[in-house]
PDB file of C-alpha atoms in Angstrom:
ATOM      1  CA  MET A1105      43.538  86.428 122.196  1.00 46.00           C
ATOM      2  CA  LYS A1106      44.658  83.455 120.336  1.00 46.00           C
ATOM      3  CA  LYS A1107      44.532  85.610 117.251  1.00 46.00           C
ATOM      4  CA  LEU A1108      46.538  88.315 118.520  1.00 44.00           C
ATOM      5  CA  LEU A1109      49.263  85.814 119.540  1.00 42.00           C
ATOM      6  CA  ILE A1110      49.163  84.605 116.238  1.00 40.00           C
ATOM      7  CA  ALA A1111      49.599  87.552 115.016  1.00 40.00           C
ATOM      8  CA  ALA A1112      52.359  88.909 117.112  1.00 40.00           C
ATOM      9  CA  PHE A1113      54.485  85.369 116.512  1.00 38.00           C
ATOM     10  CA  ALA A1114      53.942  86.136 112.831  1.00 42.00           C
ATOM     11  CA  THR A1115      55.408  89.475 113.264  1.00 42.00           C
ATOM     12  CA  VAL A1116      58.546  88.188 115.254  1.00 42.00           C
ATOM     13  CA  LEU A1117      58.932  85.565 112.315  1.00 44.00           C
ATOM     14  CA  MET A1118      58.808  88.340 109.832  1.00 43.00           C
ATOM     15  CA  SER A1119      61.133  90.523 111.519  1.00 42.00           C
ATOM     16  CA  GLY A1120      63.586  87.746 112.065  1.00 43.00           C
ATOM     17  CA  ALA A1121      63.771  87.053 108.426  1.00 42.00           C
ATOM     18  CA  ALA A1122      64.612  90.789 107.940  1.00 39.00           C
ATOM     19  CA  LEU A1123      67.468  90.886 110.700  1.00 41.00           C
ATOM     20  CA  ALA A1124      68.891  87.641 108.850  1.00 51.00           C
ATOM     21  CA  ASP A1125      69.621  89.500 105.695  1.00 90.00           C
ATOM     22  CA  THR A1126      73.368  90.609 105.685  1.00 96.00           C
ATOM     23  CA  THR A1127      75.017  93.331 103.587  1.00 97.00           C
ATOM     24  CA  LEU A1128      78.504  93.255 103.184  1.00 98.00           C
ATOM     25  CA  LYS A1129      80.045  96.184 101.404  1.00 98.00           C
ATOM     26  CA  LEU A1130      82.959  95.873  99.208  1.00 98.00           C
ATOM     27  CA  VAL A1131      85.150  98.611  97.702  1.00 98.00           C
ATOM     28  CA  GLU A1132      86.953  98.631  94.698  1.00 97.00           C
ATOM     29  CA  VAL A1133      89.671 101.098  94.218  1.00 96.00           C
ATOM     30  CA  ILE A1134      91.398 100.257  90.553  1.00 91.00           C
ATOM     31  CA  THR A1135      88.675 100.678  88.488  1.00 89.00           C
ATOM     32  CA  SER A1136      87.089 100.702  85.436  1.00 84.00           C
ATOM     33  CA  PRO A1137      83.837  99.681  83.717  1.00 85.00           C
ATOM     34  CA  GLU A1138      85.055  96.572  82.734  1.00 85.00           C
ATOM     35  CA  ARG A1139      86.418  95.843  85.704  1.00 89.00           C
ATOM     36  CA  THR A1140      83.454  96.327  87.548  1.00 94.00           C
ATOM     37  CA  GLU A1141      81.212  94.681  85.504  1.00 94.00           C
ATOM     38  CA  THR A1142      83.490  91.395  85.867  1.00 94.00           C
ATOM     39  CA  LEU A1143      83.255  91.827  89.676  1.00 97.00           C
ATOM     40  CA  LYS A1144      79.476  92.259  89.630  1.00 97.00           C
ATOM     41  CA  SER A1145      79.534  88.756  87.664  1.00 97.00           C
ATOM     42  CA  ILE A1146      81.854  87.205  90.425  1.00 98.00           C
ATOM     43  CA  VAL A1147      79.711  88.663  93.435  1.00 98.00           C
ATOM     44  CA  SER A1148      76.686  87.610  91.813  1.00 98.00           C
ATOM     45  CA  LYS A1149      78.158  83.740  92.181  1.00 97.00           C
ATOM     46  CA  PHE A1150      78.798  84.224  95.906  1.00 98.00           C
ATOM     47  CA  GLU A1151      75.120  85.987  96.962  1.00 97.00           C
ATOM     48  CA  ALA A1152      73.362  83.034  94.782  1.00 97.00           C
ATOM     49  CA  ALA A1153      75.489  80.568  97.161  1.00 97.00           C
ATOM     50  CA  ASN A1154      74.860  82.501 100.155  1.00 96.00           C
ATOM     51  CA  PRO A1155      71.117  83.348 100.302  1.00 96.00           C
ATOM     52  CA  GLY A1156      70.387  86.294 102.169  1.00 96.00           C
ATOM     53  CA  THR A1157      73.744  88.263 101.725  1.00 97.00           C
ATOM     54  CA  LYS A1158      73.790  90.931  99.265  1.00 97.00           C
ATOM     55  CA  VAL A1159      77.371  92.813  98.573  1.00 98.00           C
ATOM     56  CA  GLU A1160      77.266  96.329  97.878  1.00 98.00           C
ATOM     57  CA  ILE A1161      80.021  97.440  96.009  1.00 98.00           C
ATOM     58  CA  ILE A1162      81.690 100.853  95.932  1.00 98.00           C
ATOM     59  CA  SER A1163      83.635 101.963  92.995  1.00 97.00           C
ATOM     60  CA  LEU A1164      86.345 104.634  93.711  1.00 96.00           C
ATOM     61  CA  PRO A1165      87.941 106.279  90.527  1.00 90.00           C
ATOM     62  CA  TRP A1166      91.749 105.347  90.771  1.00 84.00           C
ATOM     63  CA  GLY A1167      93.054 108.706  90.149  1.00 80.00           C
ATOM     64  CA  GLU A1168      90.967 110.157  93.745  1.00 90.00           C
ATOM     65  CA  ALA A1169      90.866 106.384  95.285  1.00 94.00           C
ATOM     66  CA  PHE A1170      93.358 106.891  98.077  1.00 94.00           C
ATOM     67  CA  GLN A1171      92.149 110.416  99.433  1.00 95.00           C
ATOM     68  CA  LYS A1172      88.397 108.945  98.908  1.00 97.00           C
ATOM     69  CA  PHE A1173      89.094 105.799 100.631  1.00 97.00           C
ATOM     70  CA  ALA A1174      91.087 107.637 103.459  1.00 96.00           C
ATOM     71  CA  THR A1175      88.336 109.853 103.582  1.00 97.00           C
ATOM     72  CA  MET A1176      85.772 107.076 103.988  1.00 96.00           C
ATOM     73  CA  VAL A1177      87.728 105.453 106.789  1.00 96.00           C
ATOM     74  CA  SER A1178      88.286 108.535 108.982  1.00 95.00           C
ATOM     75  CA  ALA A1179      84.605 109.112 108.795  1.00 96.00           C
ATOM     76  CA  GLY A1180      84.191 105.460 110.005  1.00 95.00           C
ATOM     77  CA  GLU A1181      82.489 104.352 106.844  1.00 96.00           C
ATOM     78  CA  ILE A1182      84.814 101.163 106.915  1.00 97.00           C
ATOM     79  CA  PRO A1183      83.568  98.349 104.376  1.00 98.00           C
ATOM     80  CA  ASP A1184      84.199  94.478 105.110  1.00 98.00           C
ATOM     81  CA  VAL A1185      86.513  93.899 102.164  1.00 98.00           C
ATOM     82  CA  MET A1186      88.513  96.089  99.651  1.00 98.00           C
ATOM     83  CA  GLU A1187      90.827  95.908  96.964  1.00 98.00           C
ATOM     84  CA  MET A1188      94.418  96.638  98.499  1.00 97.00           C
ATOM     85  CA  PRO A1189      97.086  97.719  95.980  1.00 95.00           C
ATOM     86  CA  ASP A1190     100.463  96.843  96.904  1.00 94.00           C
ATOM     87  CA  THR A1191     101.562 100.369  98.087  1.00 92.00           C
ATOM     88  CA  TRP A1192      98.840 101.003 100.125  1.00 97.00           C
ATOM     89  CA  LEU A1193      99.376  97.708 102.208  1.00 97.00           C
ATOM     90  CA  SER A1194     101.668  99.009 104.924  1.00 97.00           C
ATOM     91  CA  LEU A1195      99.803 102.359 105.663  1.00 97.00           C
ATOM     92  CA  TYR A1196      96.498 100.087 106.663  1.00 98.00           C
ATOM     93  CA  ALA A1197      98.425  97.152 107.841  1.00 98.00           C
ATOM     94  CA  ASN A1198     100.454  98.828 110.288  1.00 97.00           C
ATOM     95  CA  ASN A1199      97.981 100.860 111.133  1.00 96.00           C
ATOM     96  CA  GLY A1200      95.746  97.978 112.511  1.00 97.00           C
ATOM     97  CA  LEU A1201      92.859  98.110 110.109  1.00 98.00           C
ATOM     98  CA  LEU A1202      93.470  95.036 108.507  1.00 98.00           C
ATOM     99  CA  GLU A1203      92.384  91.649 109.473  1.00 98.00           C
ATOM    100  CA  SER A1204      94.971  88.528 109.561  1.00 98.00           C
ATOM    101  CA  LEU A1205      93.749  86.190 106.855  1.00 98.00           C
ATOM    102  CA  GLU A1206      96.421  83.563 108.260  1.00 98.00           C
ATOM    103  CA  PRO A1207      93.749  81.503 110.206  1.00 98.00           C
ATOM    104  CA  TYR A1208      91.570  81.285 107.114  1.00 98.00           C
ATOM    105  CA  LEU A1209      94.391  80.204 104.883  1.00 98.00           C
ATOM    106  CA  ALA A1210      95.447  77.501 107.236  1.00 98.00           C
ATOM    107  CA  LYS A1211      91.844  76.019 106.634  1.00 97.00           C
ATOM    108  CA  TRP A1212      91.686  76.765 103.079  1.00 98.00           C
ATOM    109  CA  GLU A1213      91.476  74.234 100.612  1.00 97.00           C
ATOM    110  CA  HIS A1214      93.025  76.167  97.867  1.00 97.00           C
ATOM    111  CA  THR A1215      96.230  77.612  99.776  1.00 97.00           C
ATOM    112  CA  SER A1216      98.386  74.721  98.677  1.00 95.00           C
ATOM    113  CA  GLY A1217      97.610  75.852  95.281  1.00 94.00           C
ATOM    114  CA  LEU A1218      98.686  79.201  95.780  1.00 95.00           C
ATOM    115  CA  THR A1219     102.484  80.272  94.393  1.00 93.00           C
ATOM    116  CA  ASP A1220     105.205  80.835  96.711  1.00 94.00           C
ATOM    117  CA  ARG A1221     105.394  84.723  95.247  1.00 92.00           C
ATOM    118  CA  ALA A1222     101.574  85.170  96.058  1.00 94.00           C
ATOM    119  CA  LEU A1223     102.202  84.280  99.754  1.00 96.00           C
ATOM    120  CA  GLU A1224     105.422  86.065  99.891  1.00 96.00           C
ATOM    121  CA  LEU A1225     103.831  89.303  98.882  1.00 95.00           C
ATOM    122  CA  GLY A1226     100.420  88.979 100.580  1.00 96.00           C
ATOM    123  CA  ARG A1227     102.836  88.686 103.871  1.00 98.00           C
ATOM    124  CA  ASP A1228     104.683  91.542 103.064  1.00 96.00           C
ATOM    125  CA  VAL A1229     104.055  93.439 106.244  1.00 97.00           C
ATOM    126  CA  ASN A1230     105.086  91.582 109.855  1.00 97.00           C
ATOM    127  CA  ASN A1231     105.007  88.435 107.760  1.00 97.00           C
ATOM    128  CA  THR A1232     101.614  88.163 108.121  1.00 98.00           C
ATOM    129  CA  ALA A1233      98.739  87.814 105.348  1.00 98.00           C
ATOM    130  CA  TYR A1234      96.743  91.306 105.597  1.00 98.00           C
ATOM    131  CA  MET A1235      96.082  90.601 101.716  1.00 98.00           C
ATOM    132  CA  LEU A1236      96.042  87.727  99.252  1.00 98.00           C
ATOM    133  CA  PRO A1237      97.197  89.011  95.990  1.00 97.00           C
ATOM    134  CA  TYR A1238      94.845  88.444  92.979  1.00 96.00           C
ATOM    135  CA  GLY A1239      97.610  88.631  90.475  1.00 91.00           C
ATOM    136  CA  PHE A1240     101.098  90.645  89.347  1.00 90.00           C
ATOM    137  CA  TYR A1241     101.372  93.667  87.196  1.00 88.00           C
ATOM    138  CA  LEU A1242     104.647  93.203  85.398  1.00 89.00           C
ATOM    139  CA  ARG A1243     105.765  95.863  83.167  1.00 93.00           C
ATOM    140  CA  ALA A1244     106.488  95.156  79.577  1.00 95.00           C
ATOM    141  CA  MET A1245     106.573  97.338  76.117  1.00 97.00           C
ATOM    142  CA  PHE A1246     103.647  97.626  73.630  1.00 98.00           C
ATOM    143  CA  TYR A1247     104.625  98.587  70.538  1.00 98.00           C
ATOM    144  CA  ASN A1248     102.149  99.477  67.389  1.00 98.00           C
ATOM    145  CA  LYS A1249     103.626  97.464  64.321  1.00 98.00           C
ATOM    146  CA  LYS A1250     101.698  99.471  61.830  1.00 97.00           C
ATOM    147  CA  LEU A1251     103.319 102.733  62.957  1.00 98.00           C
ATOM    148  CA  PHE A1252     107.047 100.846  63.047  1.00 98.00           C
ATOM    149  CA  GLN A1253     106.071  99.709  59.520  1.00 98.00           C
ATOM    150  CA  GLU A1254     105.301 103.040  58.215  1.00 98.00           C
ATOM    151  CA  ALA A1255     108.380 104.748  59.970  1.00 98.00           C
ATOM    152  CA  GLY A1256     110.803 102.145  58.824  1.00 98.00           C
ATOM    153  CA  VAL A1257     111.507 100.650  62.053  1.00 98.00           C
ATOM    154  CA  ALA A1258     112.158  96.957  61.098  1.00 97.00           C
ATOM    155  CA  GLU A1259     111.567  95.281  64.829  1.00 97.00           C
ATOM    156  CA  PRO A1260     111.020  96.293  68.482  1.00 97.00           C
ATOM    157  CA  PRO A1261     113.991  97.987  70.043  1.00 98.00           C
ATOM    158  CA  LYS A1262     115.895  95.600  72.094  1.00 97.00           C
ATOM    159  CA  THR A1263     118.141  98.262  73.937  1.00 98.00           C
ATOM    160  CA  MET A1264     117.511 101.785  75.095  1.00 96.00           C
ATOM    161  CA  ASP A1265     119.656 103.070  72.298  1.00 97.00           C
ATOM    162  CA  GLU A1266     117.412 101.256  69.677  1.00 98.00           C
ATOM    163  CA  PHE A1267     114.546 102.292  71.487  1.00 98.00           C
ATOM    164  CA  VAL A1268     115.613 105.859  71.062  1.00 98.00           C
ATOM    165  CA  ALA A1269     116.312 105.392  67.632  1.00 98.00           C
ATOM    166  CA  ALA A1270     113.010 104.020  66.974  1.00 98.00           C
ATOM    167  CA  SER A1271     111.258 106.691  68.695  1.00 98.00           C
ATOM    168  CA  GLU A1272     113.111 109.224  66.306  1.00 98.00           C
ATOM    169  CA  LYS A1273     111.797 107.664  63.085  1.00 98.00           C
ATOM    170  CA  VAL A1274     108.380 107.482  64.275  1.00 98.00           C
ATOM    171  CA  SER A1275     108.362 111.048  65.846  1.00 98.00           C
ATOM    172  CA  LYS A1276     109.182 111.939  62.089  1.00 98.00           C
ATOM    173  CA  LEU A1277     105.564 111.192  61.068  1.00 98.00           C
ATOM    174  CA  PRO A1278     103.084 113.891  60.927  1.00 97.00           C
ATOM    175  CA  GLY A1279     101.132 114.017  64.475  1.00 97.00           C
ATOM    176  CA  LYS A1280     102.949 110.927  65.868  1.00 98.00           C
ATOM    177  CA  TYR A1281     105.506 110.090  68.609  1.00 98.00           C
ATOM    178  CA  GLY A1282     107.659 107.354  69.514  1.00 98.00           C
ATOM    179  CA  TYR A1283     106.836 106.902  73.303  1.00 98.00           C
ATOM    180  CA  CYS A1284     103.559 107.428  75.286  1.00 98.00           C
ATOM    181  CA  LEU A1285     105.360 109.213  78.347  1.00 97.00           C
ATOM    182  CA  ARG A1286     103.518 108.791  81.786  1.00 95.00           C
ATOM    183  CA  GLY A1287     104.457 112.133  83.364  1.00 94.00           C
ATOM    184  CA  GLY A1288     101.468 112.422  85.687  1.00 91.00           C
ATOM    185  CA  PRO A1289      99.842 110.400  88.327  1.00 83.00           C
ATOM    186  CA  GLY A1290     101.809 106.881  88.650  1.00 83.00           C
ATOM    187  CA  GLY A1291     104.184 108.236  86.297  1.00 90.00           C
ATOM    188  CA  LEU A1292     107.225 107.058  88.849  1.00 89.00           C
ATOM    189  CA  ASN A1293     107.815 103.476  87.926  1.00 86.00           C
ATOM    190  CA  GLY A1294     108.971 104.639  84.430  1.00 89.00           C
ATOM    191  CA  TRP A1295     111.101 106.941  85.768  1.00 90.00           C
ATOM    192  CA  ILE A1296     112.653 104.172  88.199  1.00 92.00           C
ATOM    193  CA  MET A1297     112.800 101.351  85.584  1.00 94.00           C
ATOM    194  CA  PHE A1298     114.833 103.330  83.193  1.00 94.00           C
ATOM    195  CA  GLY A1299     116.908 104.788  85.756  1.00 95.00           C
ATOM    196  CA  ALA A1300     117.614 101.470  87.089  1.00 96.00           C
ATOM    197  CA  THR A1301     118.374  99.963  83.426  1.00 97.00           C
ATOM    198  CA  MET A1302     120.687 102.751  82.856  1.00 96.00           C
ATOM    199  CA  ALA A1303     122.754 102.144  85.842  1.00 95.00           C
ATOM    200  CA  GLY A1304     122.523  98.290  85.699  1.00 96.00           C
ATOM    201  CA  SER A1305     121.227  97.933  89.311  1.00 95.00           C
ATOM    202  CA  ASN A1306     117.972  98.138  91.212  1.00 93.00           C
ATOM    203  CA  LYS A1307     119.715  98.827  94.399  1.00 94.00           C
ATOM    204  CA  PHE A1308     118.152 101.941  95.854  1.00 95.00           C
ATOM    205  CA  PHE A1309     120.763 102.222  98.794  1.00 96.00           C
ATOM    206  CA  ASN A1310     124.505 102.391  98.994  1.00 94.00           C
ATOM    207  CA  ASP A1311     125.863 100.431 102.234  1.00 94.00           C
ATOM    208  CA  ASP A1312     126.068 103.318 104.332  1.00 96.00           C
ATOM    209  CA  GLY A1313     122.257 104.169 103.797  1.00 96.00           C
ATOM    210  CA  THR A1314     122.819 107.047 101.360  1.00 96.00           C
ATOM    211  CA  SER A1315     120.894 107.120  98.112  1.00 96.00           C
ATOM    212  CA  THR A1316     122.226 105.731  94.860  1.00 95.00           C
ATOM    213  CA  MET A1317     119.923 108.482  92.793  1.00 92.00           C
ATOM    214  CA  ASN A1318     122.778 110.746  92.662  1.00 91.00           C
ATOM    215  CA  SER A1319     124.921 108.209  91.129  1.00 93.00           C
ATOM    216  CA  GLU A1320     126.235 108.640  87.786  1.00 94.00           C
ATOM    217  CA  GLY A1321     124.233 105.454  86.127  1.00 94.00           C
ATOM    218  CA  TRP A1322     120.832 106.525  87.855  1.00 95.00           C
ATOM    219  CA  ILE A1323     121.327 110.437  86.525  1.00 95.00           C
ATOM    220  CA  LYS A1324     121.765 109.011  83.157  1.00 95.00           C
ATOM    221  CA  GLY A1325     118.748 107.084  82.841  1.00 94.00           C
ATOM    222  CA  LEU A1326     116.676 110.036  84.637  1.00 93.00           C
ATOM    223  CA  THR A1327     118.109 112.379  82.127  1.00 95.00           C
ATOM    224  CA  TRP A1328     117.705 110.116  79.403  1.00 95.00           C
ATOM    225  CA  VAL A1329     113.808 110.276  80.206  1.00 95.00           C
ATOM    226  CA  VAL A1330     113.850 113.854  80.565  1.00 95.00           C
ATOM    227  CA  ASP A1331     115.882 113.939  76.968  1.00 96.00           C
ATOM    228  CA  LEU A1332     112.909 111.770  75.284  1.00 96.00           C
ATOM    229  CA  TYR A1333     110.566 114.474  76.291  1.00 97.00           C
ATOM    230  CA  LYS A1334     112.743 117.581  75.403  1.00 97.00           C
ATOM    231  CA  LYS A1335     113.539 116.084  71.943  1.00 97.00           C
ATOM    232  CA  GLY A1336     109.859 116.022  71.278  1.00 97.00           C
ATOM    233  CA  LEU A1337     109.732 111.785  71.153  1.00 98.00           C
ATOM    234  CA  ALA A1338     106.632 112.092  73.416  1.00 98.00           C
ATOM    235  CA  PRO A1339     103.591 113.943  73.156  1.00 98.00           C
ATOM    236  CA  LYS A1340     103.828 117.807  74.583  1.00 97.00           C
ATOM    237  CA  ASP A1341     100.795 117.096  76.893  1.00 96.00           C
ATOM    238  CA  SER A1342     102.128 113.675  78.069  1.00 97.00           C
ATOM    239  CA  VAL A1343     104.102 115.630  81.298  1.00 95.00           C
ATOM    240  CA  ASN A1344     100.466 115.312  82.586  1.00 95.00           C
ATOM    241  CA  TRP A1345      99.365 111.959  81.206  1.00 95.00           C
ATOM    242  CA  GLY A1346      98.042 109.206  83.834  1.00 90.00           C
ATOM    243  CA  PHE A1347      97.250 105.648  83.199  1.00 87.00           C
ATOM    244  CA  ASN A1348      94.111 106.382  80.706  1.00 88.00           C
ATOM    245  CA  GLU A1349      95.746 108.932  78.841  1.00 95.00           C
ATOM    246  CA  ILE A1350      98.676 106.852  77.859  1.00 96.00           C
ATOM    247  CA  VAL A1351      96.860 103.759  77.005  1.00 96.00           C
ATOM    248  CA  ALA A1352      94.662 106.127  74.832  1.00 96.00           C
ATOM    249  CA  GLY A1353      97.559 107.616  73.107  1.00 98.00           C
ATOM    250  CA  PHE A1354      98.767 104.047  72.400  1.00 98.00           C
ATOM    251  CA  TYR A1355      95.462 102.804  70.854  1.00 98.00           C
ATOM    252  CA  THR A1356      94.606 105.837  69.071  1.00 97.00           C
ATOM    253  CA  GLY A1357      97.775 105.715  67.038  1.00 98.00           C
ATOM    254  CA  THR A1358      99.416 108.982  68.629  1.00 98.00           C
ATOM    255  CA  CYS A1359     102.272 107.036  70.144  1.00 98.00           C
ATOM    256  CA  ALA A1360     103.787 103.939  68.900  1.00 98.00           C
ATOM    257  CA  MET A1361     105.555 102.549  72.149  1.00 98.00           C
ATOM    258  CA  LEU A1362     104.077 101.996  75.694  1.00 97.00           C
ATOM    259  CA  ASP A1363     105.214 100.459  79.000  1.00 96.00           C
ATOM    260  CA  GLN A1364     102.625  99.072  80.927  1.00 94.00           C
ATOM    261  CA  ASP A1365     101.278  96.347  82.676  1.00 89.00           C
ATOM    262  CA  PRO A1366      98.730  93.522  81.752  1.00 87.00           C
ATOM    263  CA  ASP A1367      95.711  95.505  82.635  1.00 83.00           C
ATOM    264  CA  ALA A1368      96.199  97.987  79.457  1.00 90.00           C
ATOM    265  CA  LEU A1369      95.100  94.821  77.327  1.00 89.00           C
ATOM    266  CA  ILE A1370      91.500  95.613  78.604  1.00 84.00           C
ATOM    267  CA  ALA A1371      91.326  98.803  76.280  1.00 90.00           C
ATOM    268  CA  ILE A1372      93.934  97.993  73.897  1.00 95.00           C
ATOM    269  CA  ALA A1373      92.324  94.674  72.612  1.00 92.00           C
ATOM    270  CA  GLU A1374      88.931  96.636  72.232  1.00 90.00           C
ATOM    271  CA  ARG A1375      90.261  99.159  70.311  1.00 95.00           C
ATOM    272  CA  MET A1376      93.164  97.338  68.160  1.00 97.00           C
ATOM    273  CA  LYS A1377      93.322  94.615  65.738  1.00 97.00           C
ATOM    274  CA  PRO A1378      95.477  91.529  67.458  1.00 96.00           C
ATOM    275  CA  GLU A1379      97.544  91.798  64.306  1.00 97.00           C
ATOM    276  CA  ASP A1380      98.711  95.985  64.513  1.00 98.00           C
ATOM    277  CA  TYR A1381     100.324  95.621  68.246  1.00 98.00           C
ATOM    278  CA  GLY A1382     102.562  93.645  69.870  1.00 97.00           C
ATOM    279  CA  VAL A1383     104.190  93.058  73.152  1.00 97.00           C
ATOM    280  CA  THR A1384     108.071  92.674  74.240  1.00 97.00           C
ATOM    281  CA  THR A1385     110.611  92.774  77.093  1.00 95.00           C
ATOM    282  CA  MET A1386     111.399  96.343  78.328  1.00 96.00           C
ATOM    283  CA  PRO A1387     114.920  97.511  76.335  1.00 97.00           C
ATOM    284  CA  LYS A1388     118.008  96.770  78.033  1.00 97.00           C
ATOM    285  CA  GLY A1389     120.592  99.292  79.321  1.00 96.00           C
ATOM    286  CA  PRO A1390     124.220  99.123  78.995  1.00 96.00           C
ATOM    287  CA  SER A1391     124.843  96.203  81.403  1.00 96.00           C
ATOM    288  CA  GLY A1392     122.757  94.222  79.357  1.00 97.00           C
ATOM    289  CA  LYS A1393     120.299  94.219  81.966  1.00 97.00           C
ATOM    290  CA  THR A1394     116.638  95.593  82.345  1.00 96.00           C
ATOM    291  CA  PHE A1395     114.634  96.041  85.219  1.00 95.00           C
ATOM    292  CA  PRO A1396     110.759  95.849  84.806  1.00 93.00           C
ATOM    293  CA  THR A1397     108.786  96.348  87.902  1.00 89.00           C
ATOM    294  CA  ILE A1398     106.260  94.132  89.484  1.00 87.00           C
ATOM    295  CA  GLY A1399     103.427  95.454  91.279  1.00 88.00           C
ATOM    296  CA  TYR A1400     100.234  93.753  92.825  1.00 93.00           C
ATOM    297  CA  ALA A1401      96.877  94.026  94.059  1.00 95.00           C
ATOM    298  CA  GLY A1402      94.526  91.815  96.157  1.00 97.00           C
ATOM    299  CA  TRP A1403      91.855  91.961  98.456  1.00 98.00           C
ATOM    300  CA  SER A1404      91.781  92.483 102.062  1.00 98.00           C
ATOM    301  CA  MET A1405      89.387  92.131 104.817  1.00 98.00           C
ATOM    302  CA  MET A1406      89.153  95.201 107.324  1.00 98.00           C
ATOM    303  CA  ALA A1407      89.455  94.505 110.893  1.00 98.00           C
ATOM    304  CA  ALA A1408      86.477  96.318 111.710  1.00 97.00           C
ATOM    305  CA  SER A1409      84.119  94.064 109.696  1.00 98.00           C
ATOM    306  CA  GLN A1410      81.395  92.789 111.860  1.00 97.00           C
ATOM    307  CA  ASN A1411      80.981  89.739 109.540  1.00 97.00           C
ATOM    308  CA  LYS A1412      84.358  88.116 109.315  1.00 98.00           C
ATOM    309  CA  ASP A1413      83.203  84.612 108.047  1.00 97.00           C
ATOM    310  CA  LEU A1414      81.239  85.919 105.413  1.00 98.00           C
ATOM    311  CA  SER A1415      83.985  88.358 104.443  1.00 98.00           C
ATOM    312  CA  TRP A1416      86.333  85.546 104.172  1.00 98.00           C
ATOM    313  CA  LYS A1417      83.801  83.432 101.967  1.00 98.00           C
ATOM    314  CA  LEU A1418      83.471  86.428  99.563  1.00 98.00           C
ATOM    315  CA  ILE A1419      87.127  86.608  99.275  1.00 98.00           C
ATOM    316  CA  GLU A1420      87.358  82.961  98.603  1.00 97.00           C
ATOM    317  CA  THR A1421      84.937  83.440  95.830  1.00 98.00           C
ATOM    318  CA  LEU A1422      87.137  86.333  94.462  1.00 98.00           C
ATOM    319  CA  GLU A1423      90.239  84.340  95.275  1.00 97.00           C
ATOM    320  CA  GLY A1424      89.296  80.780  94.511  1.00 96.00           C
ATOM    321  CA  PRO A1425      90.196  79.300  91.008  1.00 96.00           C
ATOM    322  CA  GLU A1426      87.138  79.740  89.437  1.00 96.00           C
ATOM    323  CA  GLY A1427      86.994  83.515  90.318  1.00 97.00           C
ATOM    324  CA  ASN A1428      90.451  84.265  89.919  1.00 96.00           C
ATOM    325  CA  VAL A1429      90.409  82.955  86.143  1.00 95.00           C
ATOM    326  CA  GLU A1430      87.448  84.708  85.599  1.00 95.00           C
ATOM    327  CA  TRP A1431      89.126  88.150  87.015  1.00 93.00           C
ATOM    328  CA  ASN A1432      92.294  87.543  85.468  1.00 90.00           C
ATOM    329  CA  LYS A1433      91.443  86.936  81.904  1.00 87.00           C
ATOM    330  CA  ARG A1434      89.778  90.201  81.851  1.00 83.00           C
ATOM    331  CA  THR A1435      91.489  92.264  83.700  1.00 79.00           C
TER     332      THR A1435
END
């Protein structure tokens, strides 16, 4: 009997240890091999600091991420933590699927070190922090110095007229084009930037609530983009290009200019020498103004998580000074 009791006690101890192990699910949606490896590196530090806790990273390809994640949620396959793009935040927060991070931020030692802009954008829905941005995506113009020199372009264009002139010179080179047009998925940002720049205003609505998109300035800006393509200043296939295609078009030397966020540097810096390309501000319109977009993404906790405190610890690791610096240096 004594032996049986000892055996039973040992079994209980073993099953208790198994029950103590916890797996958090984390979904990344702005996925690339480099990002995933960086994420794994930061997550490994979290796992080391929290014995018995494992993180399962689910990587969704960006081009299909919205549909795939929506399918996961509708099927009840809800993660604990997810990478939240700015354009998804309202949908998931307003449907009650995201946990407020306010109680955690109120106690976090690093909250006071966050910029006002990070907190403002994280609280974009109902003035509640349903996500914490890990960084901002501010548009700028990449340009190929070697192609400029070959085409006789002395310096990067400062205005939209100079942009067209530079594109025309580069496009005279065999197999080369001035601009990597994003005509496919995610291309709206470029159209909006150039429309606003030509209009001299980023105001989307008139005082009476009607759209400004059919005003003279906006029409000129949108037509300007169409004309770039029609004149052959962008590759013919670029009408279908998304993020990966335009970045590849730039680093392969197919086109001399690319408007993109900092994360384009992941691929560009690996394939181009630093002295062969530069980054400058977006070209200005007739008003002397330019309107680059600012986007952001961050980490959110799902309201359905059964391990909220651990999930916050994971977000802490990702968003704290050490993790955030490692992430942004790479991405």
